[in-house]
XYZ file of C-alpha atoms in Angstrom:
445
model
C 18.143 62.669 26.184
C 14.653 62.020 24.456
C 16.096 62.768 21.010
C 18.923 62.025 18.836
C 19.468 65.995 18.434
C 20.542 66.197 21.988
C 23.297 63.460 21.291
C 24.486 64.725 17.982
C 24.575 68.251 19.264
C 26.880 67.351 21.893
C 29.558 66.067 19.769
C 32.008 69.053 18.884
C 31.431 69.997 14.926
C 28.646 67.941 14.047
C 26.499 70.355 11.877
C 23.024 71.242 12.783
C 21.117 69.330 10.145
C 22.564 65.893 11.018
C 20.119 65.000 13.562
C 17.320 65.602 11.159
C 19.166 63.598 8.756
C 19.051 60.707 10.944
C 15.657 60.714 11.993
C 14.566 61.166 8.137
C 16.479 57.799 7.208
C 15.295 56.195 10.192
C 11.721 56.561 9.193
C 12.225 56.052 5.430
C 14.392 52.684 6.560
C 11.350 51.560 8.696
C 9.356 52.343 5.935
C 11.318 50.441 2.995
C 12.020 47.245 5.531
C 8.518 46.687 6.500
C 6.698 48.120 3.011
C 9.322 46.747 0.784
C 6.641 45.113 -1.187
C 5.248 48.406 -1.770
C 8.221 49.461 -3.671
C 8.278 46.152 -5.654
C 4.832 46.228 -6.807
C 5.378 49.962 -7.521
C 8.479 50.166 -8.875
C 9.305 46.543 -9.861
C 12.893 44.750 -8.453
C 15.308 47.185 -10.033
C 13.371 50.213 -8.225
C 13.236 48.611 -4.985
C 17.203 47.626 -5.286
C 18.028 50.989 -5.604
C 16.063 51.962 -2.616
C 16.951 49.277 -0.469
C 20.516 50.013 -1.685
C 20.330 53.694 -0.737
C 19.135 52.791 2.665
C 22.050 50.748 3.363
C 24.381 53.087 1.859
C 22.681 55.538 4.498
C 23.248 53.431 7.350
C 26.865 53.295 6.627
C 27.342 57.552 6.056
C 25.180 57.824 9.410
C 27.295 55.647 11.283
C 30.458 57.548 10.111
C 29.086 61.108 10.512
C 27.530 60.511 13.676
C 30.352 58.252 15.364
C 28.316 56.649 18.079
C 30.311 55.627 21.093
C 31.590 51.955 20.423
C 32.352 49.616 23.140
C 32.621 45.980 23.086
C 30.604 45.323 25.700
C 27.412 47.400 24.088
C 27.744 44.685 20.980
C 25.344 41.915 21.070
C 27.904 39.075 20.358
C 25.197 36.745 19.288
C 24.052 39.576 16.441
C 27.645 39.128 15.135
C 27.937 35.222 15.574
C 24.694 34.637 13.832
C 25.401 36.764 10.326
C 29.075 35.549 10.808
C 27.851 32.021 10.926
C 25.397 32.646 8.300
C 28.578 34.230 6.140
C 30.761 30.817 6.968
C 27.864 28.498 5.534
C 28.862 29.613 1.909
C 31.542 27.287 2.663
C 29.285 24.219 2.896
C 26.293 25.854 1.108
C 24.527 23.651 -1.484
C 24.099 26.901 -3.796
C 26.810 28.986 -2.955
C 25.889 31.718 -5.345
C 22.597 32.345 -3.705
C 24.050 32.122 -0.235
C 26.780 34.792 -1.094
C 23.584 37.114 -2.275
C 21.722 36.130 0.782
C 24.254 36.887 3.038
C 25.099 40.455 1.612
C 21.284 40.890 1.918
C 21.161 39.841 5.847
C 24.649 41.789 6.624
C 23.501 44.870 4.688
C 20.143 44.676 6.631
C 21.869 44.444 9.906
C 23.713 47.306 9.241
C 20.492 49.458 9.055
C 19.833 48.004 12.285
C 22.782 48.763 13.981
C 22.720 52.045 12.725
C 19.489 52.622 14.313
C 20.285 50.848 17.438
C 23.402 53.112 17.804
C 22.762 56.261 15.939
C 19.333 56.806 17.892
C 18.239 57.346 21.389
C 15.051 55.561 22.533
C 12.957 58.651 22.072
C 14.173 59.000 18.479
C 13.595 55.173 17.696
C 9.860 55.610 19.029
C 9.271 58.685 17.056
C 10.744 57.118 13.774
C 9.311 53.829 13.965
C 5.833 55.341 14.911
C 5.916 57.866 11.721
C 7.072 54.862 9.660
C 4.218 52.743 10.915
C 1.382 55.413 10.541
C 2.341 56.068 6.597
C 2.259 52.199 6.206
C -0.972 52.012 7.838
C -2.620 55.287 6.366
C -1.507 54.459 2.708
C -2.751 51.309 2.958
C -6.315 52.316 4.026
C -6.314 54.637 1.518
C -5.119 52.580 -1.487
C -7.535 49.902 -0.499
C -10.377 52.695 -0.910
C -8.774 53.896 -4.199
C -8.809 50.490 -5.528
C -12.617 50.058 -4.195
C -14.010 53.552 -5.587
C -11.863 53.888 -8.575
C -10.750 50.574 -9.867
C -13.652 48.442 -9.032
C -11.759 45.039 -9.450
C -8.637 43.341 -8.075
C -5.328 44.983 -8.830
C -1.962 43.488 -10.019
C 1.336 44.779 -9.339
C 3.002 47.107 -11.906
C 5.229 45.299 -14.198
C 3.690 41.966 -13.774
C 2.840 40.022 -17.140
C 0.973 36.808 -16.125
C -0.409 36.475 -19.857
C -3.691 34.315 -20.114
C -2.733 32.032 -17.083
C -5.418 32.108 -14.294
C -3.687 34.220 -11.363
C -3.986 32.988 -7.998
C -5.560 35.667 -5.550
C -2.120 36.068 -3.724
C -0.418 37.553 -6.837
C -3.041 40.665 -6.671
C -1.837 43.724 -5.035
C -5.212 44.361 -3.683
C -8.055 41.941 -4.005
C -10.748 44.870 -3.632
C -12.208 43.523 -0.675
C -12.263 46.553 1.526
C -16.512 46.905 1.242
C -16.671 43.497 1.601
C -14.818 43.429 5.451
C -11.507 42.199 4.082
C -9.128 40.875 4.325
C -7.300 43.471 2.963
C -3.758 43.318 1.907
C -3.106 47.270 1.820
C -0.071 48.379 0.181
C 2.271 45.423 1.240
C 0.118 43.019 -0.692
C 0.235 40.414 2.140
C -2.885 40.383 4.773
C -0.427 38.820 7.516
C 2.178 41.082 7.199
C -0.147 44.387 7.241
C -2.070 42.759 10.438
C 1.508 42.652 12.089
C 2.637 46.119 11.385
C -0.853 47.407 12.477
C 0.158 45.154 15.659
C 3.300 46.625 16.041
C 1.660 49.968 15.473
C -0.907 49.780 18.108
C 1.986 48.838 20.455
C 4.165 51.793 19.679
C 1.083 54.476 19.366
C -0.362 52.957 22.749
C 3.345 53.768 24.470
C 2.943 57.068 22.753
C -0.123 57.973 24.442
C 1.326 56.710 27.931
C 4.213 58.660 27.589
C 5.059 62.421 28.549
C 6.427 64.484 25.196
C 3.806 63.108 22.967
C 0.287 64.566 21.929
C -1.846 61.848 23.253
C -5.189 62.655 21.131
C -2.905 61.962 17.991
C -1.398 58.807 19.604
C -5.134 57.720 20.317
C -6.054 58.623 16.686
C -3.782 56.129 15.469
C -4.562 53.631 17.689
C -8.035 53.442 16.277
C -6.548 53.240 12.418
C -4.231 50.197 13.767
C -7.111 48.354 15.525
C -9.460 48.909 12.292
C -6.513 47.799 10.130
C -6.142 44.578 12.220
C -9.595 43.890 12.314
C -9.925 44.550 8.453
C -6.538 42.041 7.938
C -8.835 39.362 9.520
C -5.293 37.336 9.968
C -5.481 34.683 12.609
C -1.883 34.386 13.068
C -1.513 38.410 14.050
C -4.585 37.688 16.279
C -2.559 34.945 18.275
C 0.311 36.895 18.417
C -1.756 39.953 19.885
C -2.688 37.863 22.474
C 0.687 36.948 23.460
C 1.659 40.428 23.867
C -1.367 41.046 26.174
C -0.430 38.377 28.305
C 3.263 39.187 28.389
C 2.143 43.171 29.036
C 0.426 41.312 31.851
C 2.897 39.639 33.547
C 5.019 42.685 33.271
C 2.795 44.695 35.126
C 2.291 42.358 37.768
C 6.374 42.018 37.945
C 6.509 45.592 38.275
C 4.240 45.556 41.441
C 6.615 43.136 43.097
C 9.906 44.355 43.071
C 10.863 42.122 45.646
C 10.046 38.409 45.525
C 8.870 38.009 42.585
C 8.836 34.083 42.304
C 4.800 33.908 42.112
C 4.980 35.827 38.822
C 7.897 33.534 37.446
C 5.777 30.127 38.634
C 2.636 31.472 37.755
C 3.785 32.147 33.879
C 5.479 28.544 34.139
C 2.106 27.211 35.233
C 0.524 29.387 32.452
C 2.772 27.978 29.575
C 2.315 24.263 30.937
C -1.217 25.046 30.435
C -1.466 26.423 27.222
C 0.859 23.775 25.866
C -1.428 21.394 27.546
C -4.449 22.999 25.599
C -2.782 23.087 22.578
C -2.419 18.878 22.590
C -5.878 18.602 23.736
C -7.262 20.655 20.587
C -4.661 19.354 18.030
C -7.144 18.033 15.977
C -8.851 21.193 15.183
C -5.710 23.071 15.537
C -4.325 20.807 12.445
C -7.589 21.347 10.819
C -6.980 25.363 10.945
C -3.473 25.103 10.008
C -3.861 22.588 6.807
C -6.891 24.086 5.326
C -7.232 27.648 6.414
C -6.388 30.259 3.656
C -4.998 32.271 6.430
C -2.597 29.243 7.618
C -1.288 28.460 3.768
C -0.920 24.657 4.577
C 1.578 25.428 6.979
C 1.523 21.820 8.323
C 2.668 20.531 4.723
C 5.227 23.182 4.461
C 6.722 22.333 7.833
C 6.708 18.499 6.707
C 8.778 19.418 3.804
C 11.259 21.424 5.633
C 11.736 18.609 8.724
C 12.490 16.276 5.918
C 15.330 18.356 4.400
C 16.644 19.437 8.164
C 17.021 15.257 8.323
C 19.369 15.282 5.620
C 21.602 17.898 7.033
C 20.791 18.667 10.650
C 24.097 20.070 12.115
C 25.343 22.698 9.904
C 22.196 22.990 7.345
C 21.785 23.664 3.641
C 23.471 26.889 3.832
C 21.917 30.560 4.172
C 19.190 31.936 1.705
C 16.998 34.081 3.842
C 13.932 34.188 1.346
C 13.975 30.622 -0.593
C 15.651 30.758 -4.019
C 12.782 29.172 -6.122
C 15.418 29.189 -9.144
C 17.602 26.447 -7.304
C 17.582 23.165 -5.342
C 15.818 21.972 -2.783
C 13.420 25.205 -3.067
C 12.304 24.754 -6.313
C 8.804 23.423 -5.947
C 9.102 22.795 -2.340
C 6.260 24.574 -0.896
C 3.099 25.139 -3.592
C -0.428 25.735 -2.570
C -3.033 26.584 -4.848
C -0.727 27.783 -7.762
C 1.417 30.077 -5.433
C 4.881 29.242 -4.597
C 5.985 29.999 -0.810
C 9.347 30.978 -0.203
C 9.737 30.452 3.574
C 8.990 28.021 5.960
C 6.277 29.883 8.233
C 8.497 29.020 10.973
C 11.723 31.333 11.670
C 13.117 28.088 13.993
C 12.546 25.766 11.550
C 14.053 27.960 8.713
C 17.224 28.817 10.885
C 17.642 24.995 11.471
C 17.168 24.208 7.794
C 19.332 26.954 6.463
C 21.974 26.999 9.211
C 21.586 23.689 11.056
C 21.310 23.117 14.882
C 24.516 25.163 15.607
C 22.810 28.272 13.905
C 19.503 27.324 15.416
C 21.482 27.650 19.090
C 22.989 31.092 18.060
C 19.543 32.510 16.604
C 17.764 31.218 19.895
C 20.966 33.366 22.206
C 20.005 36.262 20.026
C 16.667 36.569 20.361
C 16.487 35.101 24.260
C 18.988 37.488 24.961
C 17.303 40.493 23.461
C 14.471 39.157 25.191
C 15.630 39.068 28.612
C 17.412 42.696 28.332
C 13.966 43.882 27.351
C 12.115 42.139 30.291
C 14.439 43.295 32.882
C 14.293 47.075 31.317
C 10.749 46.739 31.754
C 10.182 45.363 35.353
C 13.200 47.084 37.234
C 12.940 50.711 36.001
C 13.745 52.946 38.851
C 10.562 54.859 39.954
C 9.900 58.259 38.028
C 8.677 61.358 39.643
C 5.950 62.594 37.514
C 4.817 65.571 40.186
C 1.683 63.757 41.292
C 3.463 60.507 42.684
C 6.169 57.844 41.514
C 5.317 55.342 38.881
C 7.233 53.632 35.785
C 7.731 54.960 32.455
C 5.454 53.288 30.051
C 7.867 53.761 27.394
C 10.169 51.002 29.285
C 7.497 48.549 27.808
C 8.652 49.067 24.252
C 11.179 46.636 23.687
C 9.391 44.019 25.619
C 6.181 44.124 23.598
C 7.994 44.713 20.063
C 10.057 41.790 20.955
C 7.302 39.540 22.130
C 5.316 40.614 19.182
C 8.475 39.387 16.752
C 8.706 36.014 18.492
C 5.014 35.258 18.497
C 5.363 35.721 14.623
C 7.999 33.373 14.561
C 5.875 30.604 15.392
C 3.814 30.942 11.878
C 5.894 32.918 9.726
C 9.914 33.485 9.044
C 9.567 37.373 8.748
C 11.538 37.760 11.973
C 14.717 36.920 9.416
C 14.147 39.041 6.965
C 13.504 42.723 5.804
C 11.707 44.703 8.580
C 11.527 41.475 11.163
C 15.296 41.306 10.850
C 16.118 45.004 11.131
C 13.998 45.562 13.894
C 15.305 42.552 15.988
C 18.912 43.869 15.430
C 17.852 47.167 16.315
C 16.277 46.065 19.886
C 19.449 43.965 20.595
C 21.665 46.980 20.296
C 19.534 49.279 21.661
C 18.255 47.155 25.213
C 22.247 46.181 25.308
C 23.551 49.563 25.283
C 20.591 50.708 27.905
C 21.609 47.796 29.987
C 25.670 48.420 30.196
C 25.775 52.177 29.278
C 22.499 53.539 31.396
C 20.900 54.858 28.132
C 17.493 56.819 29.352
C 14.219 55.897 28.391
C 12.357 58.440 26.703
């Protein structure tokens, strides 16, 4: 089955409109998760809260209506354990009310990811994600063009009132830099986030271009849009993530060509990783300069140093889950301020988890991420050959989960977005989809 309609229609008594409802909800859920700042800038926090709540309620309703097959073997235990441990952290949290709210957000977003992973086939997942990313990229370019042509100056979000104070550049919805070659922020108001969305789009559209059942010319057009957007964001962190994804792709294609005797592949991969670490050590000075002074890097070294200080105070169980840092409570108030902007993440997901949930939470999070990576790797390289009429080969779509997971992991080194909104929802969806494929033999699109 390559579409969610096939699964739903197979269930006795399912109304014919349910398949369309699942696809529509999935596309809107992806859009909202990755473009949450668009809703906040457009409608304010109350408007965003209503929309996010509707997405979560929709996830629960669809799980009830679709009634996906539930088998404990198909559940990634590390995902349940991570959410459960975050909930337990309320007991020792330094800010219990904030942790209660944060755990609710974490669980609600995870519920949406579970619905995506259980109610969609791989084909439905690919289509829904592609649709959402295409909308974000297209709206971002149109938005930046509108600002450049009709506004002609930096644009603040709606409902923002900064008085007579000098407004930091990071507070603007758009800085009107399209005709200057960027960097642009798009509707998501952040060039690193927009760049990551463009990278995910590049992966998804490229998979569609190589998969039967999709219009290749349309997919190629969206690839061009993704590349242009990525270039205009001028995000160094996302470009590094793109390099990681490309390297993973090369090794996956190599492993496919060696169904037996893959030791050279793994040894080369290990050697490449060691060489990369050695190169980082050798170029540590320039790298420190980049991380400490680059506008794109937002002073990560200082932020990491502050976070490591907090880790040292509570290394085992952490300070309690908060997801986004809560700027109204200690120890986050004023923890990371740069050029008048207070940053609300550690800019490294692994340090963020260690600080919030201690080494215990870090181990659980690593199990979730590495488990998803492992299952997606073997799904990509161990797919049986498929007869395409003019020979046999692998489905390109089998690479989807691997490349998306690799992109999330690469981003997690310089950003904590894998723990919140689109990153977290996508990780949970991939965890459930890859688990389901492994134990239930789910076909790829």
